[in-house]
Coordinates of C-alpha atoms in Angstrom, one line a residue:
M1497 CA 306.1 90.6 -48.3
T1498 CA 305.7 87.4 -46.6
K1499 CA 308.1 86.1 -44.5
R1500 CA 309.7 82.6 -45.1
I1501 CA 309.6 80.2 -42.8
R1502 CA 311.2 76.8 -43.0
N1503 CA 311.1 73.9 -41.0
R1504 CA 310.9 69.6 -40.7
R1505 CA 307.7 69.5 -39.0
F1506 CA 304.7 71.0 -39.6
L1507 CA 300.9 71.0 -38.0
F1508 CA 298.0 71.7 -40.0
E1509 CA 294.1 71.9 -39.8
Q1510 CA 291.2 72.4 -42.0
Q1511 CA 287.3 72.0 -42.3
L1512 CA 286.1 68.9 -44.4
K1513 CA 284.5 71.6 -47.2
S1514 CA 285.6 71.7 -50.1
K1515 CA 285.7 75.6 -50.5
F1516 CA 288.7 75.3 -47.8
W1517 CA 290.9 73.6 -50.2
D1518 CA 292.7 74.1 -53.5
W1519 CA 291.8 70.9 -54.6
S1520 CA 290.6 69.8 -58.4
I1521 CA 287.0 69.9 -58.9
Q1522 CA 286.9 65.9 -59.3
D1523 CA 288.9 65.5 -55.5
K1524 CA 286.8 68.0 -53.8
Q1525 CA 283.7 66.2 -54.6
L1526 CA 285.1 63.9 -52.4
F1527 CA 284.1 66.4 -49.5
D1528 CA 280.3 65.9 -50.3
D1529 CA 279.8 62.6 -48.5
W1530 CA 283.4 62.7 -46.3
E1531 CA 282.7 60.0 -43.8
T1532 CA 282.2 57.7 -47.0
N1533 CA 285.6 59.1 -48.0
K1534 CA 287.4 59.3 -45.2
E1535 CA 290.4 57.3 -46.5
K1536 CA 290.6 58.5 -50.0
I1537 CA 290.6 62.3 -48.7
F1538 CA 293.8 61.0 -46.3
R1539 CA 295.7 59.4 -48.9
L1540 CA 295.3 62.3 -51.2
I1541 CA 296.7 64.3 -48.3
F1542 CA 299.3 62.0 -47.9
N1543 CA 300.5 61.3 -51.4
R1544 CA 300.6 65.3 -51.8
V1545 CA 302.9 65.4 -48.4
R1546 CA 305.4 62.6 -50.5
A1547 CA 305.5 65.0 -53.7
L1548 CA 307.6 67.1 -51.9
V1549 CA 310.8 64.6 -51.1
E1550 CA 312.5 62.1 -53.1
E1551 CA 310.8 58.8 -53.7
D1552 CA 313.6 57.1 -51.4
E1553 CA 313.5 59.6 -48.3
F1554 CA 311.2 58.5 -45.0
V1555 CA 307.9 61.2 -44.3
E1556 CA 306.7 60.3 -40.8
F1557 CA 302.5 61.3 -41.1
A1558 CA 299.7 61.3 -38.9
I1559 CA 296.7 62.4 -39.6
V1560 CA 292.6 62.2 -37.8
V1561 CA 289.2 63.7 -38.7
H1562 CA 288.0 65.2 -35.4
D1563 CA 284.1 65.5 -35.4
R1564 CA 283.3 65.4 -31.6
D1565 CA 285.1 68.9 -30.9
I1566 CA 282.8 71.3 -28.5
S1567 CA 283.3 75.1 -28.2
Y1568 CA 281.5 77.6 -25.8
G1569 CA 280.9 74.7 -23.4
T1570 CA 277.5 73.2 -25.8
K1571 CA 278.2 73.9 -29.7
L1572 CA 280.1 71.0 -31.7
V1573 CA 282.7 72.0 -33.7
D1574 CA 282.6 71.6 -37.9
P1575 CA 284.1 67.8 -38.8
H1576 CA 287.9 69.0 -39.4
V1577 CA 291.2 67.5 -39.8
H1578 CA 294.3 67.2 -37.8
G1579 CA 297.7 66.4 -39.6
Y1580 CA 300.9 66.3 -38.6
V1581 CA 304.1 65.8 -41.0
D1582 CA 307.7 65.3 -40.3
F1583 CA 310.0 66.0 -43.3
P1584 CA 313.8 64.4 -43.5
K1585 CA 314.9 67.8 -44.5
L1586 CA 313.7 71.6 -43.8
V1587 CA 311.2 72.5 -46.4
D1588 CA 309.6 76.1 -47.4
L1589 CA 306.1 76.4 -45.2
S1590 CA 304.7 78.0 -48.2
K1591 CA 305.6 75.0 -50.3
V1592 CA 303.5 73.0 -47.9
A1593 CA 300.3 75.0 -47.6
S1594 CA 300.5 74.9 -51.9
I1595 CA 300.5 71.1 -51.8
L1596 CA 297.8 70.4 -49.6
G1597 CA 295.9 73.2 -51.0
V1598 CA 295.7 75.3 -48.3
E1599 CA 296.0 78.8 -47.0
R1600 CA 299.3 79.3 -45.3
E1601 CA 296.7 80.1 -41.5
R1602 CA 296.3 76.7 -41.3
I1603 CA 299.4 75.4 -41.2
E1604 CA 301.8 75.8 -37.8
T1605 CA 305.4 74.7 -37.2
P1606 CA 305.0 73.7 -33.4
K1607 CA 307.9 74.7 -30.9
S1608 CA 308.9 73.5 -27.5
K1609 CA 310.8 74.2 -24.5
G1610 CA 311.2 70.4 -24.2
G1611 CA 313.4 70.2 -27.4
R1612 CA 312.6 68.6 -30.6
A1613 CA 311.6 65.1 -29.1
Y1614 CA 309.4 66.5 -26.9
T1615 CA 307.8 69.0 -29.7
R1616 CA 307.1 65.3 -31.9
I1617 CA 304.9 64.0 -28.9
N1618 CA 303.2 67.1 -28.2
A1619 CA 302.0 67.3 -31.7
L1620 CA 301.2 63.3 -32.0
A1621 CA 299.5 63.5 -28.7
Y1622 CA 296.8 66.2 -29.8
L1623 CA 295.7 64.3 -32.7
I1624 CA 293.3 62.1 -29.8
H1625 CA 293.7 65.0 -26.9
A1626 CA 295.8 62.6 -25.1
K1627 CA 297.2 65.1 -22.7
D1628 CA 293.8 67.1 -22.3
K1629 CA 291.7 65.3 -20.5
D1630 CA 289.0 67.5 -20.5
K1631 CA 288.1 67.2 -24.2
F1632 CA 287.3 64.6 -26.5
Q1633 CA 289.2 61.5 -26.3
Y1634 CA 289.2 60.0 -29.7
P1635 CA 290.4 56.8 -30.6
V1636 CA 293.7 55.4 -31.3
S1637 CA 292.2 53.8 -34.1
D1638 CA 291.2 57.3 -35.3
V1639 CA 294.6 58.2 -36.6
E1640 CA 295.7 57.0 -40.1
T1641 CA 299.3 57.0 -40.4
F1642 CA 300.1 55.1 -43.5
D1643 CA 302.1 52.4 -41.5
T1644 CA 304.9 55.8 -41.1
L1645 CA 305.0 54.9 -37.6
D1646 CA 303.0 52.7 -35.1
Y1647 CA 300.5 55.1 -33.2
E1648 CA 299.0 53.0 -30.8
V1649 CA 302.7 51.8 -29.4
F1650 CA 303.2 55.5 -29.6
I1651 CA 300.6 56.3 -27.1
N1652 CA 300.8 53.3 -25.2
Q1653 CA 304.8 54.2 -24.4
N1654 CA 304.3 57.6 -23.3
K1655 CA 300.8 56.8 -21.8
E1656 CA 301.9 58.1 -18.1
D1657 CA 303.6 61.3 -19.4
F1658 CA 300.2 62.2 -20.9
E1659 CA 298.9 61.3 -17.3
N1660 CA 300.9 63.2 -15.1
Y1661 CA 300.9 66.0 -17.4
S1662 CA 296.7 65.5 -17.6
A1663 CA 296.7 65.8 -13.5
T1664 CA 299.4 69.0 -13.7
R1665 CA 297.3 70.9 -16.1
K1666 CA 294.2 69.6 -14.1
R1667 CA 295.6 70.8 -11.0
E1668 CA 296.7 74.2 -12.4
K1669 CA 293.4 75.0 -14.2
A1670 CA 291.9 74.3 -10.9
E1671 CA 293.8 76.5 -9.1
E1672 CA 293.4 79.8 -11.5
K1673 CA 290.0 79.9 -9.8
L1674 CA 291.4 79.2 -6.3
D1675 CA 291.3 82.4 -5.0
L1676 CA 287.0 82.9 -6.4
V1677 CA 286.6 79.7 -4.9
L1678 CA 288.2 80.8 -1.1
S1679 CA 286.7 84.3 -0.8
K1680 CA 283.1 82.7 -1.6
V1681 CA 284.0 80.1 1.3
Q1682 CA 285.2 82.9 3.6
S1683 CA 281.9 84.5 2.4
G1684 CA 279.7 81.4 2.9
E1685 CA 278.4 81.3 -0.6
L1686 CA 280.4 77.7 -0.7
T1687 CA 280.0 75.5 2.3
Y1688 CA 281.9 72.4 3.2
L1689 CA 279.4 70.1 2.0
D1690 CA 278.5 72.5 -1.9
V1691 CA 282.6 71.7 -2.0
M1692 CA 282.5 68.3 -1.2
K1693 CA 279.6 67.4 -3.3
D1694 CA 281.4 69.0 -6.6
D1695 CA 284.0 66.9 -7.9
K1696 CA 285.9 70.0 -9.2
L1697 CA 285.6 71.8 -6.3
A1698 CA 286.9 68.5 -4.1
F1699 CA 289.9 68.2 -6.8
L1700 CA 290.4 71.9 -5.5
F1701 CA 290.1 71.2 -2.0
A1702 CA 292.2 67.8 -2.0
N1703 CA 295.5 70.2 -3.8
N1704 CA 294.5 73.0 -0.8
Q1705 CA 293.1 71.8 2.1
Q1706 CA 295.3 73.9 4.1
K1707 CA 293.8 77.0 2.5
F1708 CA 290.1 76.1 2.4
R1709 CA 290.7 75.0 6.5
E1710 CA 291.7 77.9 7.0
S1711 CA 289.0 79.8 4.6
F1712 CA 286.1 77.6 6.7
N1713 CA 287.8 78.5 9.7
F1714 CA 287.2 82.1 9.0
Y1715 CA 283.7 81.6 7.8
G1716 CA 282.8 79.6 10.8
E1717 CA 284.7 81.9 13.3
R1718 CA 282.8 85.0 11.9
E1719 CA 279.5 83.4 12.0
A1720 CA 280.0 82.3 15.7
F1721 CA 281.0 85.9 16.6
L1722 CA 278.3 87.5 15.6
R1723 CA 275.5 85.0 16.3
L1724 CA 277.8 85.5 19.7
Q1725 CA 276.4 89.1 20.0
S1726 CA 272.9 88.5 18.8
L1727 CA 272.9 86.0 21.7
Q1728 CA 274.4 88.5 24.4
R1729 CA 272.1 91.0 23.0
G1730 CA 269.0 88.7 23.3
D1731 CA 267.8 88.3 20.4
Y1732 CA 267.2 84.6 21.0
Q1733 CA 267.9 81.9 23.5
L1734 CA 270.3 79.0 23.2
T1735 CA 268.0 76.2 23.8
V1736 CA 269.3 72.3 24.6
L1737 CA 267.0 69.6 23.8
Y1738 CA 268.0 66.2 25.5
I1739 CA 266.1 63.1 23.7
Q1740 CA 266.4 59.2 25.7
G1741 CA 265.7 56.2 24.9
K1742 CA 266.5 53.0 24.7
P1743 CA 269.0 51.6 21.7
G1744 CA 266.9 51.1 18.5
I1745 CA 263.8 53.2 19.7
G1746 CA 264.5 55.9 17.3
K1747 CA 266.4 58.6 19.2
S1748 CA 268.6 59.5 16.5
T1749 CA 265.5 59.4 13.7
L1750 CA 264.0 61.8 15.7
A1751 CA 266.6 64.3 16.7
R1752 CA 267.1 64.2 12.7
D1753 CA 263.7 65.2 12.2
L1754 CA 263.6 67.7 14.5
A1755 CA 266.8 69.4 13.1
L1756 CA 265.9 69.0 9.3
E1757 CA 262.2 70.9 10.6
T1758 CA 264.0 73.8 12.8
Q1759 CA 266.3 74.0 9.3
K1760 CA 263.3 75.0 7.3
R1761 CA 261.5 77.1 9.8
L1762 CA 265.2 79.0 10.3
N1763 CA 265.3 79.1 6.6
T1764 CA 262.6 81.0 5.7
Q1765 CA 263.6 83.7 8.1
G1766 CA 266.4 83.9 5.8
L1767 CA 268.8 81.9 7.8
K1768 CA 270.8 79.2 6.8
G1769 CA 269.9 76.7 9.7
E1770 CA 272.7 74.9 8.4
I1771 CA 272.9 71.1 11.1
Y1772 CA 276.7 70.1 12.3
S1773 CA 276.6 66.2 13.4
A1774 CA 279.4 66.2 15.7
G1775 CA 281.6 62.6 15.9
S1776 CA 281.9 60.8 18.9
K1777 CA 286.0 61.5 18.4
N1778 CA 287.0 65.4 18.3
P1779 CA 283.6 66.4 18.2
F1780 CA 283.6 70.0 17.1
D1781 CA 287.0 69.8 14.3
N1782 CA 284.9 70.1 11.8
Y1783 CA 282.5 72.8 12.8
Y1784 CA 282.2 76.0 11.1
G1785 CA 279.3 77.8 12.5
E1786 CA 276.4 75.9 12.0
E1787 CA 273.0 77.4 13.7
I1788 CA 271.7 73.4 14.8
L1789 CA 274.1 71.1 16.7
L1790 CA 273.4 67.3 16.8
L1791 CA 274.9 65.5 19.6
D1792 CA 274.1 62.1 18.9
D1793 CA 274.7 59.1 21.0
L1794 CA 278.1 61.2 22.6
R1795 CA 279.9 59.6 25.5
K1796 CA 279.7 61.7 28.5
D1797 CA 284.0 61.3 27.9
S1798 CA 283.8 62.7 24.3
I1799 CA 283.4 66.3 25.5
S1800 CA 285.0 67.3 28.7
G1801 CA 283.0 68.3 31.5
T1802 CA 284.2 71.6 31.4
D1803 CA 283.4 71.8 28.0
W1804 CA 279.6 70.5 28.3
L1805 CA 279.3 72.7 30.4
K1806 CA 280.6 76.2 28.3
L1807 CA 278.6 74.4 25.3
F1808 CA 275.2 74.4 27.6
D1809 CA 275.8 77.9 28.8
P1810 CA 273.7 80.4 27.1
I1811 CA 276.0 83.7 27.3
N1812 CA 279.4 81.5 27.6
S1813 CA 282.0 82.8 24.8
A1814 CA 285.0 80.6 25.8
R1815 CA 285.7 78.3 23.2
M1816 CA 285.5 74.7 22.9
S1817 CA 288.5 72.1 22.6
A1818 CA 289.5 70.7 19.3
R1819 CA 292.1 68.8 17.6
Y1820 CA 293.5 71.6 15.2
Q1821 CA 292.6 75.1 16.8
N1822 CA 290.2 75.4 19.6
K1823 CA 286.6 76.6 18.1
L1824 CA 283.9 78.8 19.2
V1825 CA 281.0 77.2 19.0
V1826 CA 277.5 79.3 18.9
P1827 CA 274.6 77.1 18.2
R1828 CA 270.7 78.3 18.4
L1829 CA 269.8 74.5 19.0
V1830 CA 271.9 71.8 20.4
I1831 CA 269.9 68.2 20.3
L1832 CA 271.2 65.7 22.3
S1833 CA 270.6 62.1 22.3
A1834 CA 271.6 59.7 24.5
Y1835 CA 269.9 55.9 25.5
M1836 CA 270.2 57.2 29.7
S1837 CA 268.5 60.2 31.2
P1838 CA 269.7 63.4 31.6
K1839 CA 270.5 62.7 35.6
T1840 CA 272.2 59.6 34.5
F1841 CA 274.1 60.5 31.7
F1842 CA 276.0 63.3 33.4
G1843 CA 275.8 61.6 36.9
Q1844 CA 278.9 60.1 35.9
I1845 CA 281.1 63.5 35.6
E1846 CA 282.4 63.7 38.8
T1847 CA 284.5 66.7 38.5
E1848 CA 281.5 69.1 38.2
D1849 CA 278.2 69.7 40.2
L1850 CA 275.4 67.4 38.1
N1851 CA 273.1 70.6 38.8
Q1852 CA 274.9 72.8 37.0
Y1853 CA 274.2 70.4 33.8
L1854 CA 270.8 69.6 34.6
R1855 CA 269.8 73.5 35.3
R1856 CA 271.4 74.1 31.3
I1857 CA 269.1 71.5 29.6
N1858 CA 266.1 73.3 28.5
F1859 CA 263.8 70.3 27.6
S1860 CA 264.0 66.6 28.1
S1861 CA 262.2 64.2 25.8
E1862 CA 261.7 60.4 25.9
I1863 CA 260.4 57.9 23.5
S1864 CA 259.0 54.5 25.1
L1865 CA 256.7 51.6 24.4
K1866 CA 254.5 51.1 26.9
H1867 CA 252.1 48.3 27.7
G1868 CA 253.5 45.6 25.8
R1869 CA 252.9 47.0 22.6
E1870 CA 255.3 48.2 19.6
D1871 CA 253.8 51.6 19.4
R1872 CA 256.1 54.6 20.6
F1873 CA 254.9 57.3 22.7
Y1874 CA 256.8 60.9 22.7
S1875 CA 256.6 62.8 25.9
V1876 CA 258.6 65.8 27.1
S1877 CA 259.2 67.7 30.2
Q1878 CA 261.1 71.5 31.4
I1879 CA 263.5 71.7 34.1
K1880 CA 262.7 73.9 36.5
E1881 CA 264.1 74.4 40.2
E1882 CA 262.9 72.2 43.1
K1883 CA 261.8 74.3 46.1
A1884 CA 262.6 71.4 48.3
A1885 CA 265.4 69.3 47.1
S1886 CA 265.8 65.9 46.8
H1887 CA 268.3 63.8 46.1
Y1888 CA 270.6 61.5 43.2
Q1889 CA 272.4 58.4 44.2
R1890 CA 275.3 57.4 42.1
S1891 CA 276.6 53.8 40.8
D1892 CA 279.0 54.0 43.3
G1893 CA 276.6 54.6 46.0
S1894 CA 277.5 58.2 46.5
S1895 CA 274.7 60.6 46.8
I1896 CA 273.9 64.1 44.8
V1897 CA 271.4 67.0 46.0
L1898 CA 269.5 68.0 43.5
N1899 CA 268.3 71.3 43.2
F1900 CA 266.9 71.3 39.5
D1901 CA 264.4 68.7 38.2
F1902 CA 262.3 68.2 35.0
E1903 CA 258.4 68.9 34.8
D1904 CA 256.1 67.2 32.6
L1905 CA 254.8 69.1 29.6
F1906 CA 252.7 66.8 27.0
S1907 CA 253.1 63.3 25.2
M1908 CA 251.5 62.1 22.3
Q1909 CA 251.7 59.0 19.7
D1910 CA 251.8 61.2 16.9
K1911 CA 255.7 61.7 16.2
S1912 CA 254.7 64.3 13.5
R1913 CA 251.9 66.2 15.7
F1914 CA 254.6 65.9 19.0
I1915 CA 257.0 67.2 16.8
I1916 CA 255.2 70.2 15.6
K1917 CA 254.1 70.8 19.0
L1918 CA 257.4 71.2 20.7
L1919 CA 258.8 73.2 18.0
D1920 CA 255.7 75.6 17.6
E1921 CA 255.0 76.2 21.2
Y1922 CA 258.9 75.6 23.4
I1923 CA 261.8 76.0 20.8
Y1924 CA 261.2 78.0 17.8
P1925 CA 260.0 80.8 20.3
R1926 CA 263.1 80.7 22.0
I1927 CA 265.4 80.5 19.0
S1928 CA 264.1 82.4 16.3
P1929 CA 265.1 85.8 15.9
S1930 CA 263.6 88.7 18.2
E1931 CA 261.9 90.4 15.5
V1932 CA 260.4 87.1 14.4
A1933 CA 259.5 85.7 17.8
N1934 CA 257.6 89.2 18.9
G1935 CA 256.1 89.5 15.6

């Protein structure tokens, strides 16, 4: 026995195909070209609803066609109507189904925890998907009410509520997959750049920044820890390349080109070869275990004297200073660019012996213009221990005994050839995994 249901408010839905409507043969023919006959179909439905009440009784009514709904991501749903009816008194659901000419299952009596008024708002909002921005947004003008309500005024009056609900629901839906996303961050499947480039992931990040930062930090900490073990086993050698040249001569471009070429080579060995560009303020705050470290035009006081030594030390496991928590920074390759020479740059740090910095810089490259020409020349030298000590004079007149200096290796005008030779013969054999370097 069918359960009797009585209510004042009803929602109905049905496809615009004649076989689904228990109407006369003549009326069913309207569905053969529903787009042309849409207004006639709407009028027929409204008149049928009106037949359930007295002539002087008011019925609130709204109806719309949905022909842009998507199912399973790509499939367009068959065109169908969504209707809303609010009677002035209780009416049997069976009577509503009979008068509309649709099955009972196509009709529902909406309920809401927010009470009757909120149920009305939700039901009317659904006609154009006003509260669900992930679905197609139908124009207000598509809704026919036969002057039983001003639908445009209704939408405008509740616009703020709809936007708040949409934002809340968007956040809730995003957070449903939060644990999965965080696990991918922790395993390295998703990087910081991956998250920032994706609209949905960036929105999820915005509402869960602490959890994301903890996950990024965990991944970076573990990557650095594992790489430190590899470094201490002798699987590779931490390598520091210093690039000098006048402002605007192309130091940053050369540094970036070298980093990208190194990344490609590491990729071929199954390594990510991620690049981290440090800012001049709090340079290691967002370091998450990247293998290539770019220090572009940093000042000598961007990093403390002690941290400079720790960063360049090939076996040092001490942590670098950072704003939120100190970071274990263990790259394969450090590229530092500055307009002054290594001696001048690190000679400004009075708290440490200049020799301690120089001996940790493996290679020094210089970009220069020669003989008044605009053509650039690229040269590189490597550090060596001096047999006979020399001296370096600071700007304040004080003198430092130098036990290390740089010895020329090669120079050339073709930048591409320079990069290939520098990497092939000097840098990559040091930073590549030991089994690759020995292969």
